[in-house]
PDB file of C-alpha atoms in Angstrom:
ATOM      1  CA  MET A  29    -101.777 207.071-173.699  1.00 39.00           C
ATOM      2  CA  GLN A  30    -104.974 208.897-172.832  1.00 41.00           C
ATOM      3  CA  LYS A  31    -107.094 211.074-175.082  1.00 44.00           C
ATOM      4  CA  GLU A  32    -110.510 212.667-174.899  1.00 44.00           C
ATOM      5  CA  TYR A  33    -113.102 211.245-177.277  1.00 42.00           C
ATOM      6  CA  TYR A  34    -116.370 212.936-178.225  1.00 43.00           C
ATOM      7  CA  TYR A  35    -119.392 211.158-179.642  1.00 44.00           C
ATOM      8  CA  ASP A  36    -120.644 214.352-181.305  1.00 45.00           C
ATOM      9  CA  THR A  37    -119.564 217.939-181.460  1.00 46.00           C
ATOM     10  CA  TRP A  38    -123.019 219.162-180.432  1.00 48.00           C
ATOM     11  CA  THR A  39    -126.104 217.366-179.150  1.00 49.00           C
ATOM     12  CA  GLU A  40    -129.651 218.628-179.528  1.00 50.00           C
ATOM     13  CA  ASP A  41    -131.571 217.236-176.594  1.00 52.00           C
ATOM     14  CA  GLY A  42    -133.380 220.230-175.103  1.00 52.00           C
ATOM     15  CA  THR A  43    -131.195 220.431-171.981  1.00 56.00           C
ATOM     16  CA  ALA A  44    -129.684 223.795-172.929  1.00 55.00           C
ATOM     17  CA  PRO A  45    -131.577 227.078-173.460  1.00 54.00           C
ATOM     18  CA  ILE A  46    -130.480 227.297-177.107  1.00 55.00           C
ATOM     19  CA  GLY A  47    -131.413 223.654-177.736  1.00 52.00           C
ATOM     20  CA  TYR A  48    -127.835 222.491-178.184  1.00 51.00           C
ATOM     21  CA  ARG A  49    -125.186 221.538-175.677  1.00 51.00           C
ATOM     22  CA  ARG A  50    -121.573 220.555-176.044  1.00 52.00           C
ATOM     23  CA  ALA A  51    -121.428 216.764-176.136  1.00 52.00           C
ATOM     24  CA  GLY A  52    -119.622 215.177-173.224  1.00 54.00           C
ATOM     25  CA  GLY A  53    -116.617 213.008-173.795  1.00 54.00           C
ATOM     26  CA  PHE A  54    -115.021 210.157-171.990  1.00 53.00           C
ATOM     27  CA  SER A  55    -111.420 209.164-171.576  1.00 55.00           C
ATOM     28  CA  VAL A  56    -110.074 206.146-173.377  1.00 50.00           C
ATOM     29  CA  VAL A  57    -107.074 204.513-171.765  1.00 57.00           C
ATOM     30  CA  ARG A  58    -105.097 201.861-173.583  1.00 48.00           C
ATOM     31  CA  THR A  59    -104.222 199.091-171.161  1.00 63.00           C
ATOM     32  CA  VAL A  60    -101.646 196.366-171.308  1.00 73.00           C
ATOM     33  CA  PRO A  61    -102.867 192.894-170.379  1.00 81.00           C
ATOM     34  CA  ARG A  62    -103.022 192.419-166.629  1.00 85.00           C
ATOM     35  CA  ARG A  63    -100.868 189.617-165.230  1.00 89.00           C
ATOM     36  CA  PHE A  64    -102.418 186.917-163.073  1.00 91.00           C
ATOM     37  CA  SER A  65    -100.026 187.756-160.221  1.00 91.00           C
ATOM     38  CA  GLU A  66    -101.521 191.289-160.098  1.00 92.00           C
ATOM     39  CA  VAL A  67    -105.086 190.119-159.431  1.00 93.00           C
ATOM     40  CA  GLU A  68    -106.383 189.815-155.862  1.00 94.00           C
ATOM     41  CA  PRO A  69    -109.604 187.990-154.922  1.00 95.00           C
ATOM     42  CA  GLY A  70    -112.257 190.471-153.792  1.00 96.00           C
ATOM     43  CA  ALA A  71    -110.581 193.436-155.506  1.00 96.00           C
ATOM     44  CA  VAL A  72    -113.048 196.136-156.565  1.00 97.00           C
ATOM     45  CA  LEU A  73    -112.739 197.256-160.180  1.00 95.00           C
ATOM     46  CA  PRO A  74    -112.557 201.014-160.825  1.00 92.00           C
ATOM     47  CA  GLY A  75    -116.133 201.663-161.933  1.00 93.00           C
ATOM     48  CA  PHE A  76    -117.491 204.451-164.098  1.00 94.00           C
ATOM     49  CA  GLU A  77    -120.744 206.136-165.118  1.00 94.00           C
ATOM     50  CA  ARG A  78    -122.354 206.204-168.547  1.00 93.00           C
ATOM     51  CA  GLY A  79    -125.036 208.713-169.285  1.00 88.00           C
ATOM     52  CA  PRO A  80    -127.338 210.263-169.209  1.00 93.00           C
ATOM     53  CA  VAL A  81    -128.234 207.926-172.071  1.00 94.00           C
ATOM     54  CA  THR A  82    -129.539 209.953-175.008  1.00 92.00           C
ATOM     55  CA  ARG A  83    -131.586 209.010-178.050  1.00 91.00           C
ATOM     56  CA  THR A  84    -128.452 209.739-180.047  1.00 90.00           C
ATOM     57  CA  HIS A  85    -126.570 207.013-178.137  1.00 91.00           C
ATOM     58  CA  ILE A  86    -129.432 204.601-178.783  1.00 94.00           C
ATOM     59  CA  VAL A  87    -129.678 205.394-182.505  1.00 92.00           C
ATOM     60  CA  LYS A  88    -125.912 205.139-182.948  1.00 90.00           C
ATOM     61  CA  TYR A  89    -125.937 201.749-181.242  1.00 91.00           C
ATOM     62  CA  ALA A  90    -128.810 200.677-183.518  1.00 92.00           C
ATOM     63  CA  GLY A  91    -126.708 201.607-186.537  1.00 90.00           C
ATOM     64  CA  ALA A  92    -123.633 199.802-185.244  1.00 90.00           C
ATOM     65  CA  SER A  93    -125.541 196.637-184.309  1.00 91.00           C
ATOM     66  CA  TRP A  94    -128.091 196.697-187.161  1.00 92.00           C
ATOM     67  CA  ASP A  95    -130.838 196.344-184.560  1.00 90.00           C
ATOM     68  CA  PHE A  96    -133.543 198.677-185.834  1.00 91.00           C
ATOM     69  CA  ASN A  97    -136.400 197.380-183.698  1.00 91.00           C
ATOM     70  CA  PRO A  98    -138.808 200.363-183.512  1.00 92.00           C
ATOM     71  CA  ILE A  99    -138.958 200.217-179.681  1.00 92.00           C
ATOM     72  CA  HIS A 100    -135.497 201.798-179.789  1.00 92.00           C
ATOM     73  CA  HIS A 101    -136.302 204.791-182.019  1.00 90.00           C
ATOM     74  CA  ASP A 102    -140.006 205.133-182.974  1.00 91.00           C
ATOM     75  CA  GLU A 103    -141.816 206.979-180.165  1.00 91.00           C
ATOM     76  CA  PRO A 104    -145.447 206.250-181.212  1.00 94.00           C
ATOM     77  CA  PHE A 105    -144.685 202.561-181.775  1.00 93.00           C
ATOM     78  CA  ALA A 106    -142.695 202.262-178.536  1.00 92.00           C
ATOM     79  CA  LYS A 107    -145.482 203.916-176.506  1.00 93.00           C
ATOM     80  CA  SER A 108    -147.987 201.373-177.854  1.00 94.00           C
ATOM     81  CA  ALA A 109    -145.661 198.437-177.092  1.00 92.00           C
ATOM     82  CA  ARG A 110    -145.197 196.739-173.712  1.00 92.00           C
ATOM     83  CA  SER A 111    -142.076 198.845-173.127  1.00 88.00           C
ATOM     84  CA  GLY A 112    -144.247 201.954-172.798  1.00 93.00           C
ATOM     85  CA  GLY A 113    -141.721 204.146-174.591  1.00 94.00           C
ATOM     86  CA  ILE A 114    -138.277 204.259-176.128  1.00 94.00           C
ATOM     87  CA  ILE A 115    -135.731 201.964-174.472  1.00 95.00           C
ATOM     88  CA  ALA A 116    -132.001 201.444-174.960  1.00 96.00           C
ATOM     89  CA  HIS A 117    -130.700 198.182-176.382  1.00 95.00           C
ATOM     90  CA  GLY A 118    -129.954 195.641-173.681  1.00 95.00           C
ATOM     91  CA  MET A 119    -126.796 194.685-175.531  1.00 95.00           C
ATOM     92  CA  MET A 120    -125.622 198.304-175.279  1.00 96.00           C
ATOM     93  CA  VAL A 121    -125.784 198.006-171.490  1.00 97.00           C
ATOM     94  CA  LEU A 122    -123.977 194.651-171.595  1.00 96.00           C
ATOM     95  CA  ALA A 123    -121.297 196.298-173.756  1.00 94.00           C
ATOM     96  CA  TYR A 124    -120.704 198.760-170.904  1.00 95.00           C
ATOM     97  CA  LEU A 125    -120.107 195.767-168.618  1.00 96.00           C
ATOM     98  CA  GLY A 126    -117.659 194.333-171.139  1.00 94.00           C
ATOM     99  CA  SER A 127    -115.794 197.618-171.374  1.00 92.00           C
ATOM    100  CA  LEU A 128    -115.259 197.598-167.596  1.00 94.00           C
ATOM    101  CA  ALA A 129    -113.841 194.075-167.771  1.00 94.00           C
ATOM    102  CA  THR A 130    -111.568 195.055-170.665  1.00 91.00           C
ATOM    103  CA  ALA A 131    -110.415 198.203-168.850  1.00 90.00           C
ATOM    104  CA  TYR A 132    -109.448 196.061-165.843  1.00 92.00           C
ATOM    105  CA  LEU A 133    -108.021 192.984-167.568  1.00 91.00           C
ATOM    106  CA  GLY A 134    -106.505 194.744-170.545  1.00 85.00           C
ATOM    107  CA  THR A 135    -106.572 192.931-173.836  1.00 73.00           C
ATOM    108  CA  ALA A 136    -106.770 189.457-172.277  1.00 68.00           C
ATOM    109  CA  ALA A 137    -109.046 187.140-174.225  1.00 76.00           C
ATOM    110  CA  PHE A 138    -112.276 186.371-172.412  1.00 88.00           C
ATOM    111  CA  ASP A 139    -112.994 182.667-172.122  1.00 93.00           C
ATOM    112  CA  LYS A 140    -116.614 183.396-171.239  1.00 95.00           C
ATOM    113  CA  PHE A 141    -118.830 186.471-171.022  1.00 96.00           C
ATOM    114  CA  SER A 142    -122.383 186.132-169.752  1.00 97.00           C
ATOM    115  CA  GLY A 143    -124.958 188.727-168.851  1.00 97.00           C
ATOM    116  CA  ARG A 144    -128.488 189.031-167.593  1.00 98.00           C
ATOM    117  CA  LEU A 145    -130.806 191.972-168.182  1.00 97.00           C
ATOM    118  CA  LEU A 146    -133.023 192.767-165.198  1.00 97.00           C
ATOM    119  CA  ASP A 147    -134.571 196.133-166.065  1.00 96.00           C
ATOM    120  CA  ILE A 148    -134.842 198.529-168.981  1.00 95.00           C
ATOM    121  CA  THR A 149    -132.774 201.626-169.643  1.00 96.00           C
ATOM    122  CA  ARG A 150    -134.528 204.714-170.995  1.00 96.00           C
ATOM    123  CA  PRO A 151    -133.219 207.982-172.405  1.00 95.00           C
ATOM    124  CA  GLY A 152    -132.149 210.134-169.456  1.00 94.00           C
ATOM    125  CA  ASP A 153    -130.956 207.234-167.299  1.00 96.00           C
ATOM    126  CA  THR A 154    -127.425 207.305-165.939  1.00 96.00           C
ATOM    127  CA  LEU A 155    -125.785 203.941-165.309  1.00 97.00           C
ATOM    128  CA  ARG A 156    -123.107 203.143-162.744  1.00 97.00           C
ATOM    129  CA  ILE A 157    -120.922 200.286-164.018  1.00 97.00           C
ATOM    130  CA  GLU A 158    -119.126 198.355-161.245  1.00 97.00           C
ATOM    131  CA  GLY A 159    -117.389 195.048-160.718  1.00 97.00           C
ATOM    132  CA  ARG A 160    -115.188 192.935-158.519  1.00 98.00           C
ATOM    133  CA  VAL A 161    -112.875 189.944-158.704  1.00 97.00           C
ATOM    134  CA  GLU A 162    -114.869 186.933-157.536  1.00 97.00           C
ATOM    135  CA  GLN A 163    -112.406 184.114-158.046  1.00 96.00           C
ATOM    136  CA  VAL A 164    -108.776 183.486-158.968  1.00 95.00           C
ATOM    137  CA  THR A 165    -107.581 179.980-159.850  1.00 94.00           C
ATOM    138  CA  PRO A 166    -103.868 179.346-160.445  1.00 94.00           C
ATOM    139  CA  ARG A 167    -102.932 177.298-163.495  1.00 90.00           C
ATOM    140  CA  ALA A 168     -99.612 176.495-165.112  1.00 86.00           C
ATOM    141  CA  GLN A 169     -98.072 179.714-166.466  1.00 88.00           C
ATOM    142  CA  GLY A 170    -100.795 181.998-164.989  1.00 89.00           C
ATOM    143  CA  GLY A 171    -104.391 181.444-163.999  1.00 93.00           C
ATOM    144  CA  GLU A 172    -108.092 181.958-164.463  1.00 94.00           C
ATOM    145  CA  VAL A 173    -109.943 185.024-163.183  1.00 96.00           C
ATOM    146  CA  VAL A 174    -113.707 185.429-162.733  1.00 97.00           C
ATOM    147  CA  LEU A 175    -115.196 188.940-162.521  1.00 97.00           C
ATOM    148  CA  SER A 176    -118.733 189.891-161.481  1.00 98.00           C
ATOM    149  CA  LEU A 177    -120.172 193.016-163.106  1.00 98.00           C
ATOM    150  CA  THR A 178    -123.207 195.202-162.395  1.00 98.00           C
ATOM    151  CA  ALA A 179    -124.980 198.103-164.109  1.00 98.00           C
ATOM    152  CA  THR A 180    -127.150 200.162-161.748  1.00 98.00           C
ATOM    153  CA  LYS A 181    -129.483 203.083-162.566  1.00 97.00           C
ATOM    154  CA  GLN A 182    -129.322 206.386-160.741  1.00 96.00           C
ATOM    155  CA  THR A 183    -132.417 205.190-158.825  1.00 96.00           C
ATOM    156  CA  GLY A 184    -130.504 202.222-157.402  1.00 97.00           C
ATOM    157  CA  GLU A 185    -132.264 199.621-159.568  1.00 97.00           C
ATOM    158  CA  VAL A 186    -129.944 196.983-161.002  1.00 98.00           C
ATOM    159  CA  VAL A 187    -130.305 196.986-164.789  1.00 98.00           C
ATOM    160  CA  ALA A 188    -127.895 194.166-165.662  1.00 98.00           C
ATOM    161  CA  THR A 189    -125.463 191.740-164.131  1.00 98.00           C
ATOM    162  CA  GLY A 190    -122.657 189.884-165.822  1.00 98.00           C
ATOM    163  CA  SER A 191    -119.718 187.609-165.379  1.00 98.00           C
ATOM    164  CA  VAL A 192    -116.417 187.372-167.231  1.00 97.00           C
ATOM    165  CA  THR A 193    -113.976 184.491-167.088  1.00 96.00           C
ATOM    166  CA  ALA A 194    -110.509 185.105-168.526  1.00 94.00           C
ATOM    167  CA  THR A 195    -107.188 183.308-168.577  1.00 92.00           C
ATOM    168  CA  LEU A 196    -104.218 185.511-167.736  1.00 91.00           C
ATOM    169  CA  ALA A 197    -100.508 184.866-168.141  1.00 88.00           C
ATOM    170  CA  GLY A 198     -98.212 184.707-165.079  1.00 84.00           C
TER     171      GLY A 198
END
């Protein structure tokens, strides 16, 4: 089942002549858990783009995570900090990596999720979220799968890397 989901009906970000633009949506696809027998080592995961990241995305993530550090929403404070301006939450970027793993593996439980932030994401950045199957290890009744994940800015800079280990049934 696929449906279109919209964050907002309208977004005021100055990109349209009247100040408002129709908010973009993204498709949500419900997946069934992937079976271990369906996973091939070296397989490339179907990646996606997120962005451009807006202040609205950042503020909504702040509300959901209860992370109200002023570097994420207070322009004068953020400009005086080492960040040099507003930045997105690193965990928001890592959540994009997790959503790629979930889209590929389905609702399989992750045994381990790790991530490393390498650069900052600012409003206006577009991120390309990609991954691949690094390792498959057969076990009784299924096996273990290791995915590598990457978030890359439109400039080619890698923002974050991650790894997911999951146990899949047969």
